[in-house]
C-alpha cells in the first residue's frame, strides 16, 4: 500500500509500543511509509529502531523513517497521529506540586489537579494549532488523529475553528467496558453496548450479552462478587466502590476514565479528605505515581530493547493487536473497510442530545473511505447531561476563551470554578506561582 503515516510525538511513553505493534501486525499496511517524528532524538531513535526490528521479526515490509523536523514528517502524509506532550510528565507535576501547596486536591476540576491542567493545555493548544496549520498547507487532504490530551477541549477547539480539516479525536478509555465484561465472566465478542458522553465522561446505558439485557448480571455481580473483588483490586479501580456507588446513584455505569484519575477523578465528593478517599478505596495520588513509573519503565524498555540486538522482541511485545483504535481507523479509511469505532467529534448530528452542537462528544461512528460518520445514540439522562454542562462544557468554554483572548482574568475565573477554590486570594497566588515557573515563561507572556 502506498500510504504515508506520520507520528508526531513518536517517543510517547503511552503509545509508542502499541503503535509499533499494531502497524507491524496490519498486513494491509505492507509497503506503507511510517514517519516517526519527535523532538527528543534519543526517544525517536529508539522507537524507530525498535520498529525496524519488530517489523523484521514479524515479516512485514514497511518503509520506516524518522525525523525531528515536523515539516519533513508532514510532506506527503495521508495520516498524522498526534501523541505529543509538550511539557512532559515533569511539567504536569511541577504545577501539581504548587497547586497542592495552595489546597488543591485530585477530584476537583479538570483544569488543575489533572493531566489536562491549564498549564499543560496551553502548550498543547499551541502545538495542536501549529500542526493543523502546517497540515492545511503541506498535506491538506491528510487525516489528523488526535490522541494527545486534551482530547475533549482539543477536539472542540480544532473542529470548530478549522471545519475544513479532516480531524478526529481518539481515546482508549471506553475499553473499560471490556474490563467490566471480563469481571462478569462474559465473552467480549458477545457483548454489545452504548456508552454515550463526552471524553472521560462516558456512561454505559445499553449493555447486551448474547442479545439479552446484561444489566441484571451487573446487579448480581455487585450483590455476590463485588465485596471479594474489592479486597484485592487496586485503589481507584474502575469497578471499585466509588464506581458502583455512581452506578447506583445515576442508573448508568461509569466507564473507563469517567470516575477514575485518568479522567479527572470526578466527582469531588469522594475526595474531600484522605479519610473519605480511604473509605471509597480511592487513591488518585498513588494511581498517578504508578502511571509515571510505568511510563518511565516503558521508555526505558524501548531504549534497552532497541540497543540489544540479541533480544527477541516478540518475547517482550506479544504479536497481538493492542486494542488501540488508531491503526484500525487508518486501515478502515485507507482500504475502505467499514467498521464502527468510538470517536471524538463535534455533536453536530445530535449524537448525544443535550450537548451543544459545537461541542465534542464521544460516540460510535462508521469509519470507511467515506470518512468518519457519527452515529446517533439514545443519549443520557437529564441529570448526567446537566453534569456534562456544569463540569465539562462550562470550564472548557472558559478555558478556550481565556486561551483565545490571552486573558489572565478568565484563567482566574476558570480556577474559581474548581470545588477546592475557597477564595480569590488562594486562586491568584496559585496562578501567579505557576506562571512564575521559568519553564512557563511563554505562557506567562500569553496570559495578560
Ligand atoms: P510522553 O511525555 O511520554 O510522550 C510525549 C512525546 O511527545 C515525547 O516523546 C516528547 O519528546 C514528544 N514531544 C514533545 N513535544 C513535541 C513536539 N513539539 N513535537 C513532537 N514531539 C514532541 O507522554 P505520554 O505519557 O506518552 O502521553 C502522551 C499524550 O497522550 C498526553 O497528552 C497524554 O495525556 C495522552 N494520553 C492519551 C490517551 C488517550 O487514550 N487518548 C491515553 C493516555 C495518555
Tab-separated table of N, CA, C and O in Angstrom, residues 77-135:
chain	number	residue	atom	x	y	z
A	77	UNK	N	2.024	13.279	3.697
A	77	UNK	CA	1.349	12.398	4.660
A	77	UNK	C	-0.124	12.194	4.289
A	77	UNK	O	-0.798	13.110	3.805
A	78	UNK	N	-0.614	10.972	4.513
A	78	UNK	CA	-2.039	10.679	4.361
A	78	UNK	C	-2.729	10.666	5.730
A	78	UNK	O	-3.917	10.935	5.834
A	79	UNK	N	-1.943	10.300	6.751
A	79	UNK	CA	-2.480	10.243	8.113
A	79	UNK	C	-1.436	10.815	9.057
A	79	UNK	O	-0.240	10.508	8.920
A	80	UNK	N	-1.891	11.610	10.009
A	80	UNK	CA	-0.985	12.169	11.010
A	80	UNK	C	-1.551	11.805	12.384
A	80	UNK	O	-2.697	12.154	12.695
A	81	UNK	N	-0.767	11.071	13.162
A	81	UNK	CA	-1.194	10.726	14.526
A	81	UNK	C	-0.440	11.648	15.473
A	81	UNK	O	0.785	11.742	15.400
A	82	UNK	N	-1.178	12.316	16.356
A	82	UNK	CA	-0.522	13.235	17.286
A	82	UNK	C	-0.587	12.678	18.716
A	82	UNK	O	-1.667	12.615	19.300
A	83	UNK	N	0.577	12.286	19.232
A	83	UNK	CA	0.630	11.763	20.608
A	83	UNK	C	1.608	12.589	21.455
A	83	UNK	O	2.108	12.115	22.476
A	84	UNK	N	1.892	13.821	21.031
A	84	UNK	CA	2.939	14.612	21.704
A	84	UNK	C	2.423	15.267	22.996
A	84	UNK	O	1.274	15.697	23.075
A	85	UNK	N	3.301	15.318	23.960
A	85	UNK	CA	3.002	16.025	25.214
A	85	UNK	C	4.128	17.020	25.447
A	85	UNK	O	5.258	16.619	25.750
A	86	UNK	N	3.822	18.306	25.278
A	86	UNK	CA	4.897	19.303	25.235
A	86	UNK	C	5.606	19.437	26.583
A	86	UNK	O	6.832	19.429	26.652
A	87	UNK	N	4.855	19.570	27.671
A	87	UNK	CA	5.521	19.852	28.958
A	87	UNK	C	6.069	18.585	29.628
A	87	UNK	O	6.789	18.685	30.625
A	88	UNK	N	5.751	17.430	29.067
A	88	UNK	CA	6.259	16.180	29.644
A	88	UNK	C	5.662	15.906	31.020
A	88	UNK	O	4.933	16.740	31.579
A	89	UNK	N	5.984	14.731	31.557
A	89	UNK	CA	5.434	14.363	32.868
A	89	UNK	C	5.948	15.316	33.957
A	89	UNK	O	5.226	15.646	34.895
A	90	UNK	N	7.183	15.794	33.799
A	90	UNK	CA	7.729	16.690	34.833
A	90	UNK	C	6.970	18.014	34.866
A	90	UNK	O	6.770	18.597	35.935
A	91	UNK	N	6.503	18.477	33.695
A	91	UNK	CA	5.751	19.746	33.637
A	91	UNK	C	4.393	19.631	34.324
A	91	UNK	O	3.916	20.579	34.952
A	92	UNK	N	3.774	18.442	34.196
A	92	UNK	CA	2.496	18.218	34.906
A	92	UNK	C	2.724	18.350	36.393
A	92	UNK	O	2.015	19.034	37.106
A	93	UNK	N	3.776	17.630	36.850
A	93	UNK	CA	3.994	17.524	38.292
A	93	UNK	C	4.440	18.843	38.894
A	93	UNK	O	4.111	19.150	40.045
A	94	UNK	N	5.191	19.628	38.109
A	94	UNK	CA	5.669	20.916	38.639
A	94	UNK	C	4.474	21.778	39.045
A	94	UNK	O	4.453	22.391	40.123
A	95	UNK	N	3.449	21.805	38.188
A	95	UNK	CA	2.254	22.597	38.503
A	95	UNK	C	1.455	21.978	39.645
A	95	UNK	O	0.956	22.684	40.526
A	96	UNK	N	1.330	20.651	39.630
A	96	UNK	CA	0.571	19.983	40.698
A	96	UNK	C	1.181	20.263	42.070
A	96	UNK	O	0.457	20.453	43.045
A	97	UNK	N	2.525	20.248	42.138
A	97	UNK	CA	3.188	20.476	43.435
A	97	UNK	C	2.787	21.832	44.006
A	97	UNK	O	2.526	21.970	45.203
A	98	UNK	N	2.727	22.823	43.113
A	98	UNK	CA	2.337	24.166	43.573
A	98	UNK	C	0.858	24.174	43.960
A	98	UNK	O	0.477	24.680	45.022
A	99	UNK	N	0.018	23.587	43.102
A	99	UNK	CA	-1.433	23.593	43.366
A	99	UNK	C	-1.734	22.927	44.711
A	99	UNK	O	-2.541	23.428	45.502
A	100	UNK	N	-1.056	21.815	44.957
A	100	UNK	CA	-1.271	21.080	46.219
A	100	UNK	C	-0.994	21.979	47.423
A	100	UNK	O	-1.740	22.012	48.394
A	101	UNK	N	0.122	22.709	47.320
A	101	UNK	CA	0.515	23.614	48.411
A	101	UNK	C	-0.581	24.639	48.718
A	101	UNK	O	-0.727	25.104	49.830
A	102	UNK	N	-1.343	24.985	47.671
A	102	UNK	CA	-2.396	26.002	47.832
A	102	UNK	C	-3.753	25.379	48.134
A	102	UNK	O	-4.777	26.064	48.048
A	103	UNK	N	-3.768	24.106	48.464
A	103	UNK	CA	-5.017	23.485	48.926
A	103	UNK	C	-5.817	22.768	47.854
A	103	UNK	O	-6.964	22.381	48.099
A	104	UNK	N	-5.244	22.576	46.657
A	104	UNK	CA	-5.996	21.876	45.604
A	104	UNK	C	-5.738	20.379	45.699
A	104	UNK	O	-4.649	19.950	46.058
A	105	UNK	N	-6.776	19.614	45.417
A	105	UNK	CA	-6.725	18.151	45.539
A	105	UNK	C	-7.179	17.513	44.229
A	105	UNK	O	-7.860	18.145	43.430
A	106	UNK	N	-6.845	16.222	44.066
A	106	UNK	CA	-7.452	15.467	42.971
A	106	UNK	C	-8.960	15.416	43.216
A	106	UNK	O	-9.413	15.447	44.369
A	107	UNK	N	-9.712	15.285	42.146
A	107	UNK	CA	-11.165	15.201	42.279
A	107	UNK	C	-11.838	16.543	42.056
A	107	UNK	O	-13.064	16.623	42.028
A	108	UNK	N	-11.035	17.597	41.901
A	108	UNK	CA	-11.622	18.904	41.609
A	108	UNK	C	-11.905	19.007	40.119
A	108	UNK	O	-12.316	18.036	39.485
A	109	UNK	N	-11.662	20.176	39.557
A	109	UNK	CA	-11.973	20.354	38.136
A	109	UNK	C	-10.904	19.664	37.291
A	109	UNK	O	-9.855	19.258	37.779
A	110	UNK	N	-11.209	19.563	36.004
A	110	UNK	CA	-10.259	19.050	35.018
A	110	UNK	C	-8.985	19.878	34.943
A	110	UNK	O	-7.965	19.415	34.501
A	111	UNK	N	-9.097	21.151	35.329
A	111	UNK	CA	-8.080	22.108	34.879
A	111	UNK	C	-6.994	22.427	35.892
A	111	UNK	O	-6.221	23.343	35.685
A	112	UNK	N	-6.975	21.656	37.001
A	112	UNK	CA	-5.893	21.895	37.969
A	112	UNK	C	-5.214	20.566	38.313
A	112	UNK	O	-4.184	20.256	37.733
A	113	UNK	N	-5.803	19.779	39.207
A	113	UNK	CA	-5.138	18.528	39.585
A	113	UNK	C	-5.559	17.411	38.623
A	113	UNK	O	-6.279	16.471	38.968
A	114	UNK	N	-5.077	17.514	37.397
A	114	UNK	CA	-5.404	16.524	36.375
A	114	UNK	C	-4.401	16.710	35.242
A	114	UNK	O	-3.727	17.739	35.175
A	115	UNK	N	-4.319	15.716	34.342
A	115	UNK	CA	-3.326	15.876	33.273
A	115	UNK	C	-3.835	16.774	32.135
A	115	UNK	O	-3.242	16.814	31.063
A	116	UNK	N	-4.960	17.463	32.383
A	116	UNK	CA	-5.416	18.484	31.431
A	116	UNK	C	-5.452	19.847	32.122
A	116	UNK	O	-6.320	20.684	31.850
A	117	UNK	N	-4.511	20.053	33.030
A	117	UNK	CA	-4.436	21.323	33.754
A	117	UNK	C	-4.123	22.455	32.772
A	117	UNK	O	-3.536	22.227	31.717
A	118	UNK	N	-4.492	23.674	33.162
A	118	UNK	CA	-4.379	24.788	32.203
A	118	UNK	C	-2.953	25.008	31.718
A	118	UNK	O	-2.734	25.397	30.587
A	119	UNK	N	-1.941	24.730	32.587
A	119	UNK	CA	-0.553	24.967	32.165
A	119	UNK	C	-0.075	23.886	31.192
A	119	UNK	O	0.830	24.124	30.409
A	120	UNK	N	-0.681	22.708	31.254
A	120	UNK	CA	-0.355	21.650	30.283
A	120	UNK	C	-1.077	21.977	28.970
A	120	UNK	O	-0.485	21.968	27.889
A	121	UNK	N	-2.368	22.288	29.105
A	121	UNK	CA	-3.190	22.524	27.913
A	121	UNK	C	-2.690	23.700	27.079
A	121	UNK	O	-2.769	23.657	25.854
A	122	UNK	N	-2.192	24.745	27.747
A	122	UNK	CA	-1.752	25.904	26.966
A	122	UNK	C	-0.756	25.454	25.884
A	122	UNK	O	-0.899	25.774	24.694
A	123	UNK	N	0.268	24.703	26.327
A	123	UNK	CA	1.306	24.291	25.368
A	123	UNK	C	0.764	23.280	24.354
A	123	UNK	O	1.202	23.252	23.203
A	124	UNK	N	-0.208	22.479	24.779
A	124	UNK	CA	-0.816	21.534	23.843
A	124	UNK	C	-1.591	22.292	22.750
A	124	UNK	O	-1.477	21.976	21.569
A	125	UNK	N	-2.370	23.308	23.154
A	125	UNK	CA	-3.153	24.056	22.151
A	125	UNK	C	-2.230	24.717	21.117
A	125	UNK	O	-2.526	24.720	19.933
A	126	UNK	N	-1.116	25.283	21.620
A	126	UNK	CA	-0.192	25.947	20.692
A	126	UNK	C	0.314	24.915	19.681
A	126	UNK	O	0.294	25.146	18.460
A	127	UNK	N	0.726	23.754	20.185
A	127	UNK	CA	1.246	22.721	19.278
A	127	UNK	C	0.140	22.208	18.341
A	127	UNK	O	0.358	22.075	17.131
A	128	UNK	N	-1.051	21.935	18.896
A	128	UNK	CA	-2.152	21.416	18.061
A	128	UNK	C	-2.400	22.364	16.885
A	128	UNK	O	-2.575	21.953	15.748
A	129	UNK	N	-2.429	23.640	17.227
A	129	UNK	CA	-2.763	24.619	16.196
A	129	UNK	C	-1.647	24.716	15.150
A	129	UNK	O	-1.922	24.825	13.955
A	130	UNK	N	-0.409	24.633	15.606
A	130	UNK	CA	0.706	24.656	14.643
A	130	UNK	C	0.610	23.449	13.702
A	130	UNK	O	0.841	23.564	12.503
A	131	UNK	N	0.284	22.303	14.282
A	131	UNK	CA	0.195	21.089	13.451
A	131	UNK	C	-0.924	21.246	12.415
A	131	UNK	O	-0.740	20.950	11.235
A	132	UNK	N	-2.087	21.734	12.864
A	132	UNK	CA	-3.207	21.884	11.921
A	132	UNK	C	-2.822	22.867	10.813
A	132	UNK	O	-3.040	22.598	9.623
A	133	UNK	N	-2.228	23.985	11.198
A	133	UNK	CA	-1.882	24.981	10.173
A	133	UNK	C	-0.853	24.422	9.192
A	133	UNK	O	-0.961	24.614	7.988
A	134	UNK	N	0.129	23.687	9.725
A	134	UNK	CA	1.114	23.047	8.828
A	134	UNK	C	0.429	22.036	7.916
A	134	UNK	O	0.726	21.949	6.728
A	135	UNK	N	-0.476	21.252	8.497
A	135	UNK	CA	-1.140	20.223	7.680
A	135	UNK	C	-1.964	20.864	6.571
A	135	UNK	O	-1.969	20.384	5.438
